[in-house]
Coordinates of N, CA, C and O in Angstrom, one line a residue:
X52 N -14.6 4.8 5.6 CA -14.4 6.2 6.0 C -14.0 6.9 4.8 O -14.4 8.1 4.7
X53 N -13.1 6.4 4.1 CA -12.6 7.1 2.8 C -13.8 7.4 1.9 O -13.9 8.5 1.3
X54 N -14.7 6.4 1.7 CA -15.8 6.6 0.8 C -16.8 7.8 1.4 O -17.3 8.5 0.6
X55 N -16.8 7.8 2.7 CA -17.7 8.7 3.4 C -17.1 10.0 3.1 O -17.9 11.1 2.8
X56 N -15.8 10.2 3.3 CA -15.2 11.5 3.1 C -15.3 12.0 1.7 O -15.5 13.2 1.4
X57 N -15.1 11.1 0.7 CA -15.2 11.4 -0.7 C -16.6 12.1 -1.0 O -16.7 13.0 -1.7
X58 N -17.7 11.4 -0.4 CA -19.0 11.8 -0.7 C -19.3 13.0 0.0 O -20.0 14.0 -0.5
X59 N -19.0 13.2 1.3 CA -19.3 14.2 2.1 C -18.7 15.6 1.6 O -19.3 16.7 1.6
X60 N -17.4 15.4 1.3 CA -16.7 16.6 0.9 C -16.6 17.0 -0.6 O -15.8 17.9 -1.0
X61 N -17.2 16.1 -1.4 CA -17.2 16.3 -2.9 C -15.8 16.5 -3.4 O -15.4 17.5 -4.0
X62 N -14.9 15.5 -3.2 CA -13.6 15.5 -3.6 C -13.5 15.5 -5.2 O -14.5 15.1 -5.8
X63 N -12.4 15.8 -5.7 CA -12.3 15.7 -7.1 C -12.5 14.2 -7.7 O -12.3 13.2 -6.9
X64 N -13.2 14.1 -8.8 CA -13.7 12.8 -9.3 C -12.6 11.6 -9.3 O -13.0 10.5 -9.1
X65 N -11.5 12.0 -9.5 CA -10.3 11.0 -9.6 C -10.2 10.1 -8.4 O -9.7 9.0 -8.4
X66 N -10.5 10.7 -7.2 CA -10.3 9.9 -6.0 C -11.3 8.7 -5.9 O -10.8 7.6 -5.4
X67 N -12.5 8.9 -6.4 CA -13.4 7.8 -6.4 C -14.4 8.2 -7.6 O -15.4 8.8 -7.4
X68 N -14.0 7.6 -8.7 CA -14.6 8.1 -10.0 C -16.1 7.8 -10.1 O -16.6 6.8 -9.7
X69 N -16.8 8.7 -10.8 CA -18.2 8.6 -11.1 C -18.4 7.5 -12.2 O -19.4 6.9 -12.1
X70 N -17.4 7.5 -13.1 CA -17.5 6.5 -14.2 C -17.5 5.2 -13.5 O -16.6 4.8 -12.9
X71 N -18.6 4.3 -13.9 CA -18.7 3.0 -13.2 C -17.6 2.0 -13.5 O -17.2 1.2 -12.7
X72 N -17.0 2.1 -14.7 CA -15.9 1.2 -14.9 C -14.7 1.5 -14.1 O -14.0 0.7 -13.6
X73 N -14.4 2.9 -14.0 CA -13.2 3.4 -13.2 C -13.5 3.0 -11.7 O -12.6 2.5 -11.0
X74 N -14.7 3.4 -11.3 CA -15.0 3.0 -9.9 C -15.0 1.5 -9.6 O -14.5 1.2 -8.5
X75 N -15.3 0.7 -10.5 CA -15.2 -0.7 -10.3 C -13.8 -1.2 -10.1 O -13.5 -2.0 -9.3
X76 N -12.9 -0.5 -10.8 CA -11.5 -0.8 -10.6 C -11.0 -0.5 -9.2 O -10.2 -1.2 -8.6
X77 N -11.5 0.7 -8.7 CA -11.1 1.2 -7.3 C -11.8 0.2 -6.4 O -11.1 -0.3 -5.5
X78 N -13.0 -0.1 -6.6 CA -13.8 -1.1 -5.6 C -13.0 -2.4 -5.6 O -12.9 -3.1 -4.6
X79 N -12.6 -3.0 -6.8 CA -12.0 -4.1 -6.9 C -10.7 -4.3 -6.1 O -10.6 -5.2 -5.3
X80 N -9.8 -3.2 -6.2 CA -8.6 -3.2 -5.3 C -9.0 -3.1 -3.8 O -8.5 -3.9 -3.1
X81 N -9.9 -2.3 -3.5 CA -10.3 -2.1 -2.2 C -10.9 -3.5 -1.5 O -10.5 -3.8 -0.4
X82 N -11.6 -4.2 -2.3 CA -12.1 -5.4 -1.8 C -10.9 -6.5 -1.8 O -10.9 -7.3 -0.7
X83 N -10.1 -6.5 -2.7 CA -9.0 -7.5 -2.7 C -8.0 -7.3 -1.6 O -7.5 -8.2 -0.9
X84 N -7.6 -6.0 -1.4 CA -6.6 -5.7 -0.4 C -7.0 -6.1 0.9 O -6.1 -6.4 1.8
X85 N -8.3 -6.1 1.2 CA -8.7 -6.4 2.6 C -8.3 -7.8 3.0 O -8.2 -8.0 4.2
X86 N -8.3 -8.7 2.1 CA -7.9 -10.1 2.4 C -6.5 -10.5 1.9 O -6.2 -11.6 2.1
X87 N -5.8 -9.6 1.2 CA -4.5 -9.9 0.7 C -3.4 -9.0 1.3 O -2.7 -9.5 2.2
X88 N -3.4 -7.8 0.9 CA -2.3 -6.9 1.3 C -2.4 -6.7 2.8 O -1.4 -6.8 3.5
X89 N -3.5 -6.2 3.4 CA -3.7 -5.8 4.7 C -3.1 -6.9 5.7 O -2.4 -6.6 6.6
X90 N -3.7 -8.1 5.7 CA -3.2 -9.1 6.7 C -1.7 -9.4 6.6 O -1.1 -9.6 7.7
X91 N -1.2 -9.5 5.4 CA 0.2 -9.8 5.2 C 1.1 -8.7 5.8 O 2.1 -9.0 6.4
X92 N 0.7 -7.5 5.5 CA 1.5 -6.4 5.9 C 1.5 -6.3 7.4 O 2.4 -6.0 8.1
X93 N 0.3 -6.5 8.0 CA 0.2 -6.5 9.5 C 1.0 -7.5 10.0 O 1.8 -7.3 11.1
X94 N 1.0 -8.8 9.6 CA 1.8 -9.8 10.0 C 3.3 -9.5 9.9 O 4.1 -9.8 10.8
X95 N 3.7 -9.1 8.7 CA 5.1 -8.8 8.4 C 5.6 -7.7 9.3 O 6.7 -7.8 9.9
X96 N 4.8 -6.6 9.5 CA 5.2 -5.6 10.5 C 5.5 -6.1 11.8 O 6.5 -5.7 12.4
X97 N 4.6 -6.9 12.3 CA 4.7 -7.4 13.7 C 5.9 -8.3 13.8 O 6.6 -8.2 14.8
X98 N 6.0 -9.2 12.8 CA 7.2 -10.1 13.0 C 8.5 -9.3 12.9 O 9.5 -9.6 13.6
X99 N 8.6 -8.5 12.0 CA 9.9 -7.8 11.6 C 10.2 -6.6 12.6 O 11.4 -6.4 13.0
X100 N 9.2 -5.8 13.0 CA 9.4 -4.6 13.8 C 9.1 -4.9 15.3 O 9.8 -4.4 16.1
X101 N 8.0 -5.5 15.5 CA 7.6 -5.5 16.9 C 8.1 -6.7 17.7 O 8.3 -6.6 18.8
X102 N 8.6 -7.8 17.0 CA 9.2 -8.9 17.7 C 10.4 -8.5 18.5 O 10.6 -8.6 19.6
X103 N 11.3 -7.7 17.8 CA 12.6 -7.2 18.5 C 12.2 -6.3 19.6 O 12.8 -6.3 20.6
X104 N 11.2 -5.4 19.4 CA 10.8 -4.5 20.4 C 10.1 -5.2 21.6 O 10.6 -4.9 22.8
X105 N 9.4 -6.1 21.4 CA 8.6 -6.8 22.5 C 9.5 -7.9 23.1 O 9.3 -8.2 24.3
X106 N 10.1 -8.7 22.3 CA 10.8 -9.9 22.8 C 12.3 -9.7 22.9 O 13.0 -10.5 23.5
X107 N 12.9 -8.6 22.4 CA 14.3 -8.4 22.6 C 15.2 -9.1 21.6 O 16.4 -9.2 21.8
X108 N 14.6 -9.7 20.5 CA 15.4 -10.4 19.5 C 14.7 -10.4 18.2 O 13.4 -10.2 18.2
X109 N 15.4 -10.5 17.1 CA 14.9 -10.6 15.8 C 14.1 -11.9 15.6 O 14.3 -12.9 16.3
X110 N 13.2 -11.7 14.8 CA 12.3 -13.0 14.5 C 13.2 -13.9 13.7 O 14.1 -13.6 12.9
X111 N 13.0 -15.3 13.9 CA 13.7 -16.3 13.1 C 13.2 -16.3 11.7 O 12.1 -16.0 11.4
X112 N 14.1 -16.8 11.0 CA 13.8 -16.8 9.5 C 12.6 -17.8 9.2 O 12.0 -17.6 8.2
X113 N 12.4 -18.8 10.0 CA 11.3 -19.8 9.7 C 10.0 -19.1 10.0 O 9.0 -19.5 9.5
X114 N 10.0 -18.0 10.8 CA 8.7 -17.2 11.0 C 8.6 -16.1 9.9 O 7.5 -15.9 9.4
X115 N 9.8 -15.5 9.6 CA 9.7 -14.3 8.7 C 9.6 -14.7 7.2 O 8.9 -14.2 6.4
X116 N 10.4 -15.7 6.8 CA 10.6 -16.0 5.3 C 9.3 -16.4 4.6 O 9.0 -15.9 3.6
X117 N 8.4 -17.2 5.2 CA 7.2 -17.6 4.5 C 6.3 -16.3 4.4 O 5.7 -16.2 3.3
X118 N 6.3 -15.4 5.3 CA 5.6 -14.2 5.2 C 6.0 -13.2 4.2 O 5.3 -12.6 3.4
X119 N 7.3 -13.1 4.1 CA 8.0 -12.2 3.1 C 7.7 -12.8 1.7 O 7.4 -12.1 0.7
X120 N 7.8 -14.1 1.5 CA 7.5 -14.8 0.2 C 6.1 -14.5 -0.2 O 5.7 -14.1 -1.3
X121 N 5.1 -14.6 0.7 CA 3.6 -14.4 0.4 C 3.5 -12.9 0.1 O 2.8 -12.5 -0.8
X122 N 4.1 -12.1 0.9 CA 4.1 -10.6 0.6 C 4.6 -10.2 -0.8 O 4.0 -9.4 -1.5
X123 N 5.8 -10.8 -1.2 CA 6.4 -10.6 -2.5 C 5.3 -11.1 -3.6 O 5.2 -10.4 -4.7
X124 N 4.7 -12.2 -3.4 CA 3.7 -12.5 -4.4 C 2.5 -11.6 -4.4 O 2.1 -11.4 -5.6
X125 N 2.1 -10.9 -3.4 CA 1.1 -10.0 -3.3 C 1.5 -8.8 -4.2 O 0.8 -8.2 -4.9
X126 N 2.7 -8.3 -3.9 CA 3.4 -7.2 -4.6 C 3.4 -7.5 -6.2 O 3.0 -6.7 -6.9
X127 N 3.7 -8.7 -6.5 CA 3.6 -9.1 -7.9 C 2.2 -9.1 -8.5 O 2.1 -8.6 -9.6
X128 N 1.3 -9.5 -7.7 CA -0.2 -9.3 -8.1 C -0.5 -7.9 -8.4 O -1.3 -7.5 -9.3
X129 N -0.1 -7.0 -7.4 CA -0.3 -5.6 -7.6 C 0.2 -5.1 -8.8 O -0.4 -4.3 -9.6
X130 N 1.4 -5.5 -9.1 CA 2.2 -5.0 -10.4 C 1.5 -5.5 -11.6 O 1.2 -4.8 -12.6
X131 N 1.2 -6.9 -11.6 CA 0.8 -7.5 -12.8 C -0.8 -7.4 -13.1 O -1.2 -7.2 -14.2
X132 N -1.5 -7.5 -12.0 CA -3.0 -7.4 -12.3 C -3.5 -6.1 -12.2 O -4.4 -5.6 -13.0
X133 N -3.1 -5.3 -11.2 CA -3.7 -4.0 -10.9 C -3.0 -2.9 -11.7 O -3.7 -2.1 -12.4
X134 N -1.7 -2.9 -11.5 CA -1.0 -1.8 -12.2 C -1.0 -2.0 -13.8 O -1.1 -1.1 -14.6
X135 N -0.6 -3.2 -14.1 CA -0.3 -3.5 -15.5 C 0.5 -2.6 -16.2 O 1.6 -2.4 -15.8
X136 N 0.0 -1.7 -17.1 CA 0.8 -0.7 -17.8 C 0.3 0.7 -17.5 O 0.4 1.7 -18.2
X137 N -0.6 0.8 -16.4 CA -1.3 2.1 -16.0 C -0.3 2.8 -15.1 O 0.4 2.2 -14.3
X138 N -0.5 4.1 -15.0 CA 0.3 4.8 -14.0 C -0.2 4.7 -12.6 O 0.6 4.7 -11.6
X139 N -1.6 4.4 -12.4 CA -2.2 4.2 -11.0 C -2.9 2.9 -11.0 O -3.2 2.4 -12.1
X140 N -3.3 2.4 -9.9 CA -4.0 1.2 -9.7 C -5.3 1.1 -10.6 O -5.7 0.0 -11.0
X141 N -6.1 2.2 -10.6 CA -7.3 2.2 -11.2 C -7.4 3.0 -12.5 O -8.4 3.4 -13.1
X142 N -6.3 3.3 -13.0 CA -6.2 4.1 -14.4 C -5.1 5.1 -14.5 O -4.0 5.0 -13.9
X143 N -5.4 6.2 -15.1 CA -4.5 7.2 -15.4 C -4.3 8.3 -14.3 O -3.4 9.2 -14.3
X144 N -5.3 8.3 -13.3 CA -5.2 9.3 -12.2 C -5.3 8.5 -10.9 O -5.8 7.5 -10.7
X145 N -4.6 9.2 -9.9 CA -4.6 8.7 -8.5 C -6.0 8.5 -7.9 O -6.9 9.3 -8.4
X146 N -6.2 7.5 -7.2 CA -7.5 7.2 -6.5 C -7.3 6.8 -5.1 O -6.1 6.7 -4.7
X147 N -8.4 6.6 -4.4 CA -8.3 6.2 -3.0 C -7.6 4.8 -2.9 O -7.0 4.4 -2.0
X148 N -7.7 4.0 -4.0 CA -7.1 2.7 -4.1 C -5.6 2.8 -4.0 O -4.9 2.1 -3.2
X149 N -4.9 3.9 -4.6 CA -3.6 4.0 -4.4 C -3.2 4.5 -3.1 O -2.1 4.1 -2.6
X150 N -4.1 5.3 -2.4 CA -3.8 5.8 -1.1 C -3.7 4.6 -0.1 O -2.9 4.4 0.7
X151 N -4.8 3.8 -0.2 CA -4.8 2.5 0.6 C -3.6 1.6 0.4 O -3.1 1.2 1.4
X152 N -3.2 1.4 -0.8 CA -2.2 0.6 -1.2 C -0.9 1.0 -0.6 O -0.1 0.4 0.0
X153 N -0.6 2.4 -0.9 CA 0.7 3.0 -0.5 C 0.9 2.9 1.1 O 2.0 2.6 1.5
X154 N -0.1 3.2 1.8 CA 0.0 3.3 3.3 C 0.3 1.8 3.8 O 1.1 1.8 4.9
X155 N -0.2 0.8 3.2 CA 0.0 -0.5 3.6 C 1.5 -0.9 3.2 O 2.2 -1.6 4.0
X156 N 1.7 -0.7 2.0 CA 3.1 -1.1 1.4 C 4.2 -0.5 2.2 O 5.3 -0.9 2.3
X157 N 3.9 0.7 2.6 CA 5.1 1.5 3.4 C 5.3 0.9 4.7 O 6.5 1.1 5.4
X158 N 4.4 0.2 5.4 CA 4.7 -0.5 6.6 C 5.9 -1.4 6.7 O 6.7 -1.2 7.6
X159 N 6.0 -2.3 5.8 CA 7.3 -3.1 5.7 C 8.6 -2.3 5.6 O 9.6 -2.7 6.0
X160 N 8.4 -1.3 4.8 CA 9.6 -0.3 4.7 C 10.0 0.3 6.0 O 11.1 0.3 6.3
X161 N 9.1 0.6 6.9 CA 9.4 1.0 8.1 C 9.8 -0.1 9.1 O 10.6 0.3 10.1
X162 N 9.6 -1.3 8.7 CA 10.1 -2.4 9.5 C 11.5 -2.9 9.0 O 12.2 -3.8 9.4
X163 N 12.0 -2.1 8.0 CA 13.4 -2.4 7.5 C 13.5 -3.3 6.3 O 14.6 -3.7 5.9
X164 N 12.4 -3.5 5.6 CA 12.4 -4.3 4.3 C 12.3 -3.3 3.1 O 11.4 -2.4 3.0
X165 N 13.3 -3.6 2.2 CA 13.3 -2.7 1.0 C 12.3 -3.3 0.0 O 12.6 -4.1 -0.9
X166 N 11.0 -2.8 0.1 CA 9.9 -3.4 -0.7 C 10.1 -3.1 -2.2 O 9.6 -3.9 -3.0
X167 N 10.7 -2.0 -2.5 CA 10.7 -1.5 -3.9 C 12.0 -2.1 -4.5 O 12.1 -1.8 -5.8
X168 N 12.9 -2.7 -4.0 CA 14.1 -3.2 -4.6 C 13.8 -4.2 -5.6 O 13.0 -5.1 -5.4
X169 N 14.3 -4.1 -6.8 CA 14.0 -5.0 -7.9 C 12.6 -5.0 -8.3 O 12.2 -5.9 -9.0
X170 N 12.0 -3.9 -8.1 CA 10.5 -3.8 -8.6 C 10.4 -2.4 -9.2 O 9.8 -1.6 -8.6
X171 N 10.9 -2.2 -10.3 CA 10.8 -0.9 -11.0 C 9.5 -0.5 -11.3 O 9.2 0.8 -11.1
X172 N 8.5 -1.3 -11.6 CA 7.1 -0.8 -11.9 C 6.5 -0.4 -10.6 O 5.8 0.7 -10.5
X173 N 6.7 -1.1 -9.5 CA 6.2 -0.7 -8.2 C 6.8 0.6 -7.7 O 6.2 1.5 -7.2
X174 N 8.1 0.7 -7.9 CA 8.9 1.8 -7.4 C 8.3 3.1 -8.2 O 8.1 4.1 -7.6
X175 N 8.2 2.9 -9.5 CA 7.7 4.1 -10.4 C 6.3 4.5 -9.9 O 6.0 5.7 -9.8
X176 N 5.5 3.6 -9.6 CA 4.1 3.8 -9.1 C 4.2 4.6 -7.7 O 3.5 5.6 -7.6
X177 N 5.1 4.2 -6.9 CA 5.2 4.8 -5.6 C 5.7 6.3 -5.8 O 5.1 7.3 -5.2
X178 N 6.5 6.5 -6.7 CA 6.9 7.9 -7.1 C 5.9 8.7 -7.6 O 5.7 9.9 -7.3
X179 N 5.0 8.1 -8.5 CA 3.9 8.8 -9.0 C 2.8 9.3 -7.9 O 2.3 10.3 -7.9
X180 N 2.7 8.3 -6.9 CA 1.7 8.5 -5.9 C 2.3 9.7 -5.1 O 1.6 10.6 -4.7
X181 N 3.6 9.6 -4.7 CA 4.2 10.6 -3.9 C 4.1 11.9 -4.6 O 3.8 13.0 -3.9
X182 N 4.3 12.0 -5.8 CA 4.2 13.2 -6.6 C 2.8 13.8 -6.6 O 2.5 15.0 -6.5
X183 N 1.8 12.9 -6.8 CA 0.4 13.3 -6.8 C -0.1 13.9 -5.5 O -1.0 14.8 -5.5
X184 N 0.4 13.4 -4.5 CA -0.1 13.9 -3.2 C 0.8 15.0 -2.6 O 0.4 15.8 -1.8
X185 N 2.0 15.0 -3.1 CA 3.0 16.1 -2.7 C 4.0 15.4 -1.7 O 3.7 14.6 -0.9
X186 N 5.3 15.6 -2.0 CA 6.4 14.9 -1.3 C 6.3 15.2 0.2 O 6.5 14.4 1.0
X187 N 5.9 16.5 0.6 CA 5.8 16.8 2.0 C 4.8 16.1 2.7 O 5.0 15.6 3.9
X188 N 3.6 16.0 2.1 CA 2.4 15.3 2.7 C 2.7 13.8 2.9 O 2.5 13.1 3.8
X189 N 3.3 13.2 1.7 CA 3.7 11.9 1.7 C 4.7 11.6 2.9 O 4.5 10.6 3.7
X190 N 5.7 12.4 3.0 CA 6.6 12.2 4.2 C 5.9 12.3 5.5 O 6.1 11.4 6.4
X191 N 5.1 13.3 5.7 CA 4.4 13.5 6.9 C 3.5 12.3 7.2 O 3.4 11.8 8.4
X192 N 2.8 11.7 6.2 CA 1.9 10.6 6.4 C 2.6 9.3 6.8 O 1.9 8.5 7.5
X193 N 3.8 9.2 6.4 CA 4.6 7.9 6.8 C 5.6 8.1 7.8 O 6.4 7.2 8.1
X194 N 5.6 9.3 8.4 CA 6.7 9.6 9.4 C 6.8 8.6 10.5 O 7.9 8.0 10.8
X195 N 5.7 8.2 11.2 CA 5.7 7.4 12.3 C 6.0 5.9 11.9 O 6.9 5.4 12.6
X196 N 5.5 5.4 10.9 CA 5.7 4.1 10.5 C 7.2 3.9 10.0 O 7.8 2.8 10.1
X197 N 7.7 4.9 9.3 CA 9.1 4.8 8.8 C 10.1 4.9 9.9 O 11.4 4.5 9.7
X198 N 9.8 5.2 11.1 CA 10.6 5.3 12.3 C 10.3 4.0 13.3 O 10.8 4.1 14.4
X199 N 9.5 3.2 12.8 CA 9.1 2.1 13.7 C 10.4 1.3 14.1 O 10.4 0.9 15.4
X200 N 11.4 1.1 13.3 CA 12.5 0.4 13.7 C 13.4 1.1 14.8 O 14.2 0.5 15.5
X201 N 13.1 2.4 14.8 CA 13.9 3.2 15.9 C 13.4 3.0 17.3 O 14.0 3.5 18.2
X202 N 12.3 2.3 17.5 CA 11.9 1.9 18.8 C 13.0 1.2 19.5 O 13.1 1.2 20.7

């Protein structure tokens, strides 16, 4: 859907670059996250936020800890492989790769997990994404997920 919108509405080039090398970096992240970040975030969110809501008790550590460990490894991959020393996942400007990543990474935050603790590179990236889209829009976009624990 994002690619459709980028093409239909002729968004600024940085969202989905016309330069094939930059576009390949966006595409690489989008392909990778589909089988790494997305399933882990979904599982983590369900275990940490929905288990108490649906079952009336916190998830046990034997259910939660292995998923948190895998998620932390995924975050390390994002930092070391995708971010490296760049401001954004695919280069010097924000792209749809950053949008997809941030909305997924914010889900565990809404479940009460401090994703950015002891991860200065990831934290700095989050702040750059927030600044690039605007603090108010960033807040609005994550409002529901950040209050998931309030259920």
